[in-house]
mmCIF file of N, CA and C in Angstrom:
data_model
loop_
_atom_site.group_PDB
_atom_site.id
_atom_site.type_symbol
_atom_site.label_atom_id
_atom_site.label_comp_id
_atom_site.label_asym_id
_atom_site.label_seq_id
_atom_site.Cartn_x
_atom_site.Cartn_y
_atom_site.Cartn_z
ATOM 1 N N PRO N 1 0.516 -1.231 0.186
ATOM 2 C CA PRO N 1 -0.063 0.339 -0.056
ATOM 3 C C PRO N 1 0.584 1.776 -0.003
ATOM 4 N N TYR N 2 -0.119 2.366 -0.701
ATOM 5 C CA TYR N 2 1.181 3.332 -0.312
ATOM 6 C C TYR N 2 0.010 4.893 0.224
ATOM 7 N N TYR N 3 0.659 4.862 1.737
ATOM 8 C CA TYR N 3 -0.034 5.935 2.350
ATOM 9 C C TYR N 3 0.116 7.714 1.560
ATOM 10 N N ILE N 4 -1.042 8.460 1.437
ATOM 11 C CA ILE N 4 -0.945 9.648 1.248
ATOM 12 C C ILE N 4 -2.725 10.124 2.016
ATOM 13 N N ASP N 5 -2.158 11.699 2.039
ATOM 14 C CA ASP N 5 -3.279 12.375 2.547
ATOM 15 C C ASP N 5 -4.766 12.912 1.667
ATOM 16 N N LEU N 6 -5.776 12.813 2.177
ATOM 17 C CA LEU N 6 -6.951 13.290 1.074
ATOM 18 C C LEU N 6 -6.225 14.447 0.125
ATOM 19 N N ASN N 7 -6.229 14.757 -0.615
ATOM 20 C CA ASN N 7 -6.433 15.688 -2.206
ATOM 21 C C ASN N 7 -4.629 15.770 -2.219
ATOM 22 N N GLN N 8 -3.699 15.106 -1.847
ATOM 23 C CA GLN N 8 -2.756 15.051 -1.675
ATOM 24 C C GLN N 8 -2.441 14.815 -3.470
ATOM 25 N N ASN N 9 -1.602 15.215 -4.052
ATOM 26 C CA ASN N 9 -1.397 14.616 -5.361
ATOM 27 C C ASN N 9 -0.527 13.522 -5.509
ATOM 28 N N LEU N 10 -1.438 12.132 -6.502
ATOM 29 C CA LEU N 10 -0.640 10.860 -6.587
ATOM 30 C C LEU N 10 0.197 10.997 -7.995
ATOM 31 N N TYR N 11 0.961 11.214 -7.849
ATOM 32 C CA TYR N 11 1.446 11.074 -9.858
ATOM 33 C C TYR N 11 2.540 9.598 -9.545
ATOM 34 N N LEU N 12 2.018 9.358 -11.105
ATOM 35 C CA LEU N 12 1.811 7.996 -11.300
ATOM 36 C C LEU N 12 2.397 7.608 -12.773
ATOM 37 N N GLN N 13 3.421 6.950 -13.136
ATOM 38 C CA GLN N 13 4.010 6.524 -14.068
ATOM 39 C C GLN N 13 3.799 5.858 -14.624
ATOM 40 N N ALA N 14 3.540 5.053 -16.098
ATOM 41 C CA ALA N 14 3.628 3.684 -16.607
ATOM 42 C C ALA N 14 4.814 3.467 -17.750
ATOM 43 N N CYS N 15 5.669 2.254 -17.700
ATOM 44 C CA CYS N 15 6.608 2.151 -18.626
ATOM 45 C C CYS N 15 6.201 1.273 -19.370
ATOM 46 N N LEU N 16 6.639 1.203 -20.632
ATOM 47 C CA LEU N 16 6.223 -0.164 -21.618
ATOM 48 C C LEU N 16 7.828 -0.754 -21.941
ATOM 49 N N HIS N 17 7.649 -1.854 -21.479
ATOM 50 C CA HIS N 17 9.257 -2.611 -21.360
ATOM 51 C C HIS N 17 9.124 -2.956 -22.464
ATOM 52 N N SER N 18 10.187 -2.402 -23.748
ATOM 53 C CA SER N 18 10.480 -2.700 -25.120
ATOM 54 C C SER N 18 11.442 -2.330 -25.290
ATOM 55 N N ALA N 19 12.131 -3.273 -26.468
ATOM 56 C CA ALA N 19 13.070 -2.536 -27.449
ATOM 57 C C ALA N 19 12.593 -1.657 -28.406
ATOM 58 N N ASP N 20 11.710 -1.823 -28.746
ATOM 59 C CA ASP N 20 11.014 -0.869 -30.037
ATOM 60 C C ASP N 20 10.812 0.301 -30.302
ATOM 61 N N PRO N 21 11.502 0.994 -30.358
ATOM 62 C CA PRO N 21 11.770 2.355 -30.147
ATOM 63 C C PRO N 21 10.384 3.315 -30.909
ATOM 64 N N ASN N 22 9.421 2.499 -31.517
ATOM 65 C CA ASN N 22 8.439 3.017 -32.660
ATOM 66 C C ASN N 22 7.167 2.766 -31.860
ATOM 67 N N LEU N 23 7.252 2.513 -30.825
ATOM 68 C CA LEU N 23 6.120 2.283 -29.651
ATOM 69 C C LEU N 23 5.693 3.075 -28.525
ATOM 70 N N LYS N 24 4.430 3.755 -28.646
ATOM 71 C CA LYS N 24 3.548 4.707 -28.013
ATOM 72 C C LYS N 24 3.184 3.839 -27.310
ATOM 73 N N VAL N 25 3.253 4.312 -25.469
ATOM 74 C CA VAL N 25 1.893 4.239 -24.466
ATOM 75 C C VAL N 25 0.978 5.048 -24.100
ATOM 76 N N PHE N 26 -0.079 4.889 -24.057
ATOM 77 C CA PHE N 26 -1.034 5.717 -23.513
ATOM 78 C C PHE N 26 -2.032 5.467 -22.644
ATOM 79 N N VAL N 27 -2.367 6.254 -21.707
ATOM 80 C CA VAL N 27 -3.419 6.004 -20.563
ATOM 81 C C VAL N 27 -4.939 5.845 -21.229
ATOM 82 N N ASP N 28 -5.576 4.789 -21.305
ATOM 83 C CA ASP N 28 -6.847 4.967 -21.868
ATOM 84 C C ASP N 28 -8.133 5.028 -21.245
ATOM 85 N N THR N 29 -7.742 4.296 -19.666
ATOM 86 C CA THR N 29 -8.757 4.364 -18.905
ATOM 87 C C THR N 29 -8.066 3.799 -17.249
ATOM 88 N N CYS N 30 -8.632 5.075 -16.225
ATOM 89 C CA CYS N 30 -8.422 4.686 -15.081
ATOM 90 C C CYS N 30 -9.507 4.624 -13.896
ATOM 91 N N VAL N 31 -9.855 3.457 -13.385
ATOM 92 C CA VAL N 31 -11.080 3.611 -12.483
ATOM 93 C C VAL N 31 -10.499 3.399 -11.134
ATOM 94 N N ALA N 32 -11.209 3.840 -9.887
ATOM 95 C CA ALA N 32 -10.441 3.828 -8.916
ATOM 96 C C ALA N 32 -12.097 2.838 -8.432
ATOM 97 N N SER N 33 -11.949 2.194 -7.237
ATOM 98 C CA SER N 33 -12.976 1.247 -6.570
ATOM 99 C C SER N 33 -12.079 0.987 -5.023
ATOM 100 N N PRO N 34 -12.817 1.119 -3.967
ATOM 101 C CA PRO N 34 -12.839 0.669 -2.652
ATOM 102 C C PRO N 34 -12.540 -1.155 -2.933
ATOM 103 N N ASP N 35 -13.118 -1.748 -3.499
ATOM 104 C CA ASP N 35 -13.011 -3.035 -3.873
ATOM 105 C C ASP N 35 -11.888 -3.334 -4.936
ATOM 106 N N PRO N 36 -10.785 -4.419 -4.427
ATOM 107 C CA PRO N 36 -9.677 -4.697 -5.566
ATOM 108 C C PRO N 36 -10.662 -5.635 -6.339
ATOM 109 N N TYR N 37 -11.368 -6.220 -6.184
ATOM 110 C CA TYR N 37 -11.946 -7.299 -6.700
ATOM 111 C C TYR N 37 -13.011 -6.713 -7.605
ATOM 112 N N ASP N 38 -13.596 -5.516 -7.785
ATOM 113 C CA ASP N 38 -15.205 -5.343 -8.335
ATOM 114 C C ASP N 38 -14.797 -3.973 -8.728
ATOM 115 N N PHE N 39 -14.519 -3.576 -9.744
ATOM 116 C CA PHE N 39 -14.485 -1.939 -10.344
ATOM 117 C C PHE N 39 -15.412 -1.513 -11.175
ATOM 118 N N ASN N 40 -16.955 -2.155 -10.865
ATOM 119 C CA ASN N 40 -18.267 -1.204 -11.065
ATOM 120 C C ASN N 40 -19.177 -1.183 -10.541
ATOM 121 N N THR N 41 -19.442 -2.234 -9.369
ATOM 122 C CA THR N 41 -20.240 -1.856 -8.288
ATOM 123 C C THR N 41 -20.218 -0.430 -7.809
ATOM 124 N N LEU N 42 -19.021 -0.226 -7.123
ATOM 125 C CA LEU N 42 -18.889 1.377 -6.824
ATOM 126 C C LEU N 42 -17.309 1.469 -6.933
ATOM 127 N N ALA N 43 -17.272 2.124 -8.181
ATOM 128 C CA ALA N 43 -16.249 2.795 -8.899
ATOM 129 C C ALA N 43 -16.441 4.493 -9.403
ATOM 130 N N TYR N 44 -15.221 5.417 -9.536
ATOM 131 C CA TYR N 44 -15.493 6.059 -10.105
ATOM 132 C C TYR N 44 -14.056 6.567 -11.007
ATOM 133 N N ASP N 45 -14.251 6.809 -12.519
ATOM 134 C CA ASP N 45 -13.654 6.960 -13.295
ATOM 135 C C ASP N 45 -12.711 7.765 -13.102
ATOM 136 N N LEU N 46 -11.294 7.821 -13.434
ATOM 137 C CA LEU N 46 -10.248 9.384 -13.709
ATOM 138 C C LEU N 46 -10.590 9.237 -15.081
ATOM 139 N N VAL N 47 -10.159 8.815 -15.738
ATOM 140 C CA VAL N 47 -10.386 9.085 -17.103
ATOM 141 C C VAL N 47 -11.103 7.717 -18.073
ATOM 142 N N ARG N 48 -11.912 7.924 -19.056
ATOM 143 C CA ARG N 48 -12.263 6.605 -19.808
ATOM 144 C C ARG N 48 -12.048 7.228 -21.174
ATOM 145 N N HIS N 49 -11.353 6.066 -21.718
ATOM 146 C CA HIS N 49 -11.602 5.981 -23.550
ATOM 147 C C HIS N 49 -10.507 7.221 -23.732
ATOM 148 N N GLY N 50 -9.842 7.873 -22.941
ATOM 149 C CA GLY N 50 -9.004 8.974 -23.225
ATOM 150 C C GLY N 50 -9.400 10.460 -22.474
ATOM 151 N N CYS N 51 -10.487 10.490 -22.388
ATOM 152 C CA CYS N 51 -11.360 11.275 -21.796
ATOM 153 C C CYS N 51 -11.046 11.634 -20.304
ATOM 154 N N ARG N 52 -11.192 12.746 -19.684
ATOM 155 C CA ARG N 52 -10.655 13.256 -18.261
ATOM 156 C C ARG N 52 -12.114 13.170 -17.598
ATOM 157 N N ARG N 53 -11.880 12.187 -17.013
ATOM 158 C CA ARG N 53 -13.394 12.030 -16.104
ATOM 159 C C ARG N 53 -13.630 12.859 -14.938
ATOM 160 N N ASP N 54 -12.558 13.088 -14.351
ATOM 161 C CA ASP N 54 -12.196 13.616 -12.760
ATOM 162 C C ASP N 54 -11.260 14.967 -13.251
ATOM 163 N N PRO N 55 -11.587 16.603 -12.652
ATOM 164 C CA PRO N 55 -10.841 17.235 -12.982
ATOM 165 C C PRO N 55 -9.793 17.121 -11.888
ATOM 166 N N SER N 56 -9.223 16.610 -11.495
ATOM 167 C CA SER N 56 -7.982 16.832 -11.333
ATOM 168 C C SER N 56 -6.866 15.954 -11.804
ATOM 169 N N TYR N 57 -7.286 14.977 -12.579
ATOM 170 C CA TYR N 57 -6.684 13.645 -13.537
ATOM 171 C C TYR N 57 -5.549 15.029 -14.710
ATOM 172 N N VAL N 58 -4.842 14.871 -14.310
ATOM 173 C CA VAL N 58 -3.903 15.527 -15.719
ATOM 174 C C VAL N 58 -2.806 14.834 -15.851
ATOM 175 N N THR N 59 -2.160 14.716 -17.435
ATOM 176 C CA THR N 59 -1.439 13.839 -18.067
ATOM 177 C C THR N 59 -0.025 14.747 -18.423
ATOM 178 N N TYR N 60 1.205 14.137 -18.010
ATOM 179 C CA TYR N 60 2.331 15.098 -18.122
ATOM 180 C C TYR N 60 2.663 14.650 -19.546
ATOM 181 N N TYR N 61 3.362 15.249 -20.356
ATOM 182 C CA TYR N 61 4.440 15.207 -21.469
ATOM 183 C C TYR N 61 5.793 14.428 -20.970
ATOM 184 N N SER N 62 6.056 13.212 -21.583
ATOM 185 C CA SER N 62 7.185 12.696 -21.521
ATOM 186 C C SER N 62 8.116 12.868 -22.703
ATOM 187 N N PRO N 63 9.499 12.964 -22.760
ATOM 188 C CA PRO N 63 10.166 12.623 -23.962
ATOM 189 C C PRO N 63 10.698 11.374 -24.470
ATOM 190 N N ASN N 64 9.976 10.306 -23.404
ATOM 191 C CA ASN N 64 10.277 8.967 -23.532
ATOM 192 C C ASN N 64 8.703 8.471 -24.023
ATOM 193 N N SER N 65 8.651 7.951 -25.290
ATOM 194 C CA SER N 65 7.594 7.808 -25.855
ATOM 195 C C SER N 65 7.008 6.061 -25.013
ATOM 196 N N HIS N 66 7.946 5.197 -24.416
ATOM 197 C CA HIS N 66 7.348 4.773 -23.599
ATOM 198 C C HIS N 66 6.927 4.535 -22.019
ATOM 199 N N LEU N 67 6.895 5.753 -22.032
ATOM 200 C CA LEU N 67 6.321 6.329 -20.435
ATOM 201 C C LEU N 67 4.791 7.138 -20.642
ATOM 202 N N ALA N 68 4.302 6.889 -19.996
ATOM 203 C CA ALA N 68 3.229 7.533 -19.489
ATOM 204 C C ALA N 68 2.875 7.976 -18.203
ATOM 205 N N ARG N 69 2.946 9.658 -18.337
ATOM 206 C CA ARG N 69 2.916 10.106 -16.846
ATOM 207 C C ARG N 69 1.806 10.758 -16.681
ATOM 208 N N PHE N 70 1.097 10.601 -15.189
ATOM 209 C CA PHE N 70 -0.185 11.263 -15.157
ATOM 210 C C PHE N 70 -0.557 11.316 -13.717
ATOM 211 N N LYS N 71 -1.415 12.672 -13.174
ATOM 212 C CA LYS N 71 -1.269 12.363 -12.054
ATOM 213 C C LYS N 71 -3.057 13.057 -11.626
ATOM 214 N N PHE N 72 -3.476 13.091 -10.082
ATOM 215 C CA PHE N 72 -4.876 13.194 -9.817
ATOM 216 C C PHE N 72 -4.655 13.407 -8.295
ATOM 217 N N ASN N 73 -5.617 14.137 -7.389
ATOM 218 C CA ASN N 73 -5.744 14.342 -6.383
ATOM 219 C C ASN N 73 -6.149 12.862 -5.673
ATOM 220 N N ALA N 74 -5.752 12.395 -4.455
ATOM 221 C CA ALA N 74 -6.184 11.148 -3.515
ATOM 222 C C ALA N 74 -7.094 11.883 -2.927
ATOM 223 N N PHE N 75 -8.626 10.877 -2.681
ATOM 224 C CA PHE N 75 -9.818 10.670 -2.432
ATOM 225 C C PHE N 75 -10.365 9.561 -1.648
ATOM 226 N N GLU N 76 -11.066 9.739 -1.090
ATOM 227 C CA GLU N 76 -11.734 8.133 -0.558
ATOM 228 C C GLU N 76 -13.061 8.074 -0.841
ATOM 229 N N PHE N 77 -14.181 7.371 -1.115
ATOM 230 C CA PHE N 77 -15.311 7.126 -1.405
ATOM 231 C C PHE N 77 -15.543 7.206 -0.051
ATOM 232 N N ILE N 78 -15.561 7.064 0.856
ATOM 233 C CA ILE N 78 -16.912 7.077 2.192
ATOM 234 C C ILE N 78 -15.648 6.313 3.242
ATOM 235 N N SER N 79 -15.849 6.856 4.144
ATOM 236 C CA SER N 79 -15.373 6.756 5.296
ATOM 237 C C SER N 79 -15.202 5.475 5.719
ATOM 238 N N ARG N 80 -16.192 4.432 5.348
ATOM 239 C CA ARG N 80 -15.651 3.368 5.895
ATOM 240 C C ARG N 80 -15.322 2.522 4.754
ATOM 241 N N HIS N 81 -14.449 2.990 4.032
ATOM 242 C CA HIS N 81 -13.748 2.029 2.836
ATOM 243 C C HIS N 81 -12.085 3.243 3.327
ATOM 244 N N PRO N 82 -11.297 2.311 3.931
ATOM 245 C CA PRO N 82 -10.050 3.484 4.284
ATOM 246 C C PRO N 82 -9.339 3.061 2.864
ATOM 247 N N SER N 83 -9.465 2.450 1.874
ATOM 248 C CA SER N 83 -8.453 1.993 0.494
ATOM 249 C C SER N 83 -9.151 2.106 -0.154
ATOM 250 N N VAL N 84 -8.168 3.146 -1.866
ATOM 251 C CA VAL N 84 -9.094 2.972 -2.777
ATOM 252 C C VAL N 84 -7.808 2.755 -3.427
ATOM 253 N N TYR N 85 -8.163 1.790 -4.592
ATOM 254 C CA TYR N 85 -7.702 0.692 -5.837
ATOM 255 C C TYR N 85 -7.409 1.219 -6.680
ATOM 256 N N LEU N 86 -6.849 1.270 -7.780
ATOM 257 C CA LEU N 86 -6.534 2.371 -8.985
ATOM 258 C C LEU N 86 -6.461 0.470 -10.132
ATOM 259 N N LYS N 87 -6.745 0.672 -10.929
ATOM 260 C CA LYS N 87 -6.961 -0.138 -12.199
ATOM 261 C C LYS N 87 -7.261 0.342 -13.261
ATOM 262 N N CYS N 88 -5.821 0.388 -14.202
ATOM 263 C CA CYS N 88 -5.687 1.209 -15.413
ATOM 264 C C CYS N 88 -5.456 0.410 -16.417
ATOM 265 N N GLU N 89 -5.938 0.744 -17.940
ATOM 266 C CA GLU N 89 -5.615 0.138 -19.187
ATOM 267 C C GLU N 89 -5.201 1.061 -19.981
ATOM 268 N N LEU N 90 -4.169 0.527 -20.748
ATOM 269 C CA LEU N 90 -2.917 1.262 -21.255
ATOM 270 C C LEU N 90 -3.273 0.727 -22.660
ATOM 271 N N MET N 91 -2.746 1.727 -23.599
ATOM 272 C CA MET N 91 -2.886 1.218 -24.920
ATOM 273 C C MET N 91 -1.644 1.427 -25.603
ATOM 274 N N VAL N 92 -1.104 0.279 -26.340
ATOM 275 C CA VAL N 92 -0.085 0.618 -27.048
ATOM 276 C C VAL N 92 0.016 0.805 -28.775
ATOM 277 N N CYS N 93 0.322 2.170 -29.149
ATOM 278 C CA CYS N 93 0.125 2.314 -30.548
ATOM 279 C C CYS N 93 1.000 2.330 -31.190
ATOM 280 N N ARG N 94 1.394 2.558 -32.546
ATOM 281 C CA ARG N 94 2.773 2.898 -33.207
ATOM 282 C C ARG N 94 2.970 4.084 -33.439
ATOM 283 N N ARG N 95 4.397 4.484 -33.148
ATOM 284 C CA ARG N 95 4.506 5.959 -32.766
ATOM 285 C C ARG N 95 4.845 6.594 -34.432
ATOM 286 N N GLY N 96 4.062 7.753 -34.134
ATOM 287 C CA GLY N 96 4.061 8.631 -35.247
ATOM 288 C C GLY N 96 2.421 8.344 -36.140
ATOM 289 N N ASP N 97 1.512 7.264 -35.608
ATOM 290 C CA ASP N 97 0.671 6.854 -36.610
ATOM 291 C C ASP N 97 -0.344 7.885 -35.973
ATOM 292 N N PHE N 98 -0.347 8.984 -36.190
ATOM 293 C CA PHE N 98 -1.810 9.824 -36.072
ATOM 294 C C PHE N 98 -3.156 9.731 -36.084
ATOM 295 N N SER N 99 -3.672 8.686 -36.529
ATOM 296 C CA SER N 99 -4.542 8.053 -36.415
ATOM 297 C C SER N 99 -5.066 7.513 -35.442
ATOM 298 N N SER N 100 -4.078 7.166 -34.810
ATOM 299 C CA SER N 100 -4.187 5.919 -33.555
ATOM 300 C C SER N 100 -5.171 6.484 -32.418
ATOM 301 N N HIS N 101 -5.481 6.169 -31.677
ATOM 302 C CA HIS N 101 -6.542 6.755 -30.340
ATOM 303 C C HIS N 101 -4.803 7.058 -29.407
ATOM 304 N N CYS N 102 -3.902 6.385 -29.352
ATOM 305 C CA CYS N 102 -2.627 7.225 -28.736
ATOM 306 C C CYS N 102 -2.325 8.883 -28.967
ATOM 307 N N TYR N 103 -2.945 9.142 -30.422
ATOM 308 C CA TYR N 103 -2.464 10.273 -30.433
ATOM 309 C C TYR N 103 -3.711 11.350 -30.635
ATOM 310 N N GLN N 104 -4.770 10.765 -30.660
ATOM 311 C CA GLN N 104 -6.200 11.251 -30.944
ATOM 312 C C GLN N 104 -6.529 11.659 -29.636
ATOM 313 N N GLY N 105 -6.398 10.978 -28.641
ATOM 314 C CA GLY N 105 -6.753 11.199 -27.306
ATOM 315 C C GLY N 105 -8.202 11.088 -27.026
ATOM 316 N N CYS N 106 -8.990 12.392 -26.375
ATOM 317 C CA CYS N 106 -10.467 11.929 -26.292
ATOM 318 C C CYS N 106 -11.019 12.372 -27.270
ATOM 319 N N THR N 107 -11.657 11.045 -28.203
ATOM 320 C CA THR N 107 -12.970 11.487 -29.119
ATOM 321 C C THR N 107 -14.002 10.347 -28.446
ATOM 322 N N SER N 108 -14.910 11.466 -29.251
ATOM 323 C CA SER N 108 -16.545 10.798 -28.822
ATOM 324 C C SER N 108 -16.825 10.537 -30.511
ATOM 325 N N ARG N 109 -17.300 9.314 -29.834
ATOM 326 C CA ARG N 109 -18.500 8.563 -31.368
ATOM 327 C C ARG N 109 -18.962 9.692 -32.318
ATOM 328 N N ALA N 110 -19.176 9.845 -33.218
ATOM 329 C CA ALA N 110 -19.929 10.553 -34.293
ATOM 330 C C ALA N 110 -21.398 9.365 -34.266
ATOM 331 N N LYS N 111 -22.522 10.359 -33.580
ATOM 332 C CA LYS N 111 -23.756 9.414 -34.014
ATOM 333 C C LYS N 111 -24.170 9.916 -35.182
ATOM 334 N N ARG N 112 -24.798 8.213 -35.516
ATOM 335 C CA ARG N 112 -25.388 7.924 -36.589
ATOM 336 C C ARG N 112 -26.620 8.986 -37.090
ATOM 337 N N ASP N 113 -27.133 9.586 -38.612
ATOM 338 C CA ASP N 113 -28.461 9.800 -39.010
ATOM 339 C C ASP N 113 -28.957 8.727 -38.944
ATOM 340 N N THR N 114 -29.999 8.593 -38.384
ATOM 341 C CA THR N 114 -31.521 7.359 -38.364
ATOM 342 C C THR N 114 -32.162 7.847 -39.623
ATOM 343 N N SER N 115 -32.013 9.010 -39.930
ATOM 344 C CA SER N 115 -32.837 9.168 -40.837
ATOM 345 C C SER N 115 -32.944 8.153 -42.545
ATOM 346 N N SER N 116 -33.770 8.520 -43.320
ATOM 347 C CA SER N 116 -33.340 7.842 -44.536
ATOM 348 C C SER N 116 -32.602 8.702 -45.267
#
């Protein structure tokens, strides 16, 4: 466990261990939960599909494409849940592929027209 105070900034870094210099790592989804085995029932999205859901969530530039850096403010769900667990999903894309989700970041799907 990592102990911090409420509202303290928590800085994280995800690292892709690969010798391929043409890969880029991207934080797609991060969800917090008081239960390490259930990230659906009582959960809080920090970022979902590349879109920031928590106002304290910030991504940081990294000169190394194998690193994804971000931070958010520590919080608690309810006083009876002393711990918060984090589950993140990362994407790996080809470096320089500007059509990939890694480079486009938060994108909403376009709604289709239902008229004939």
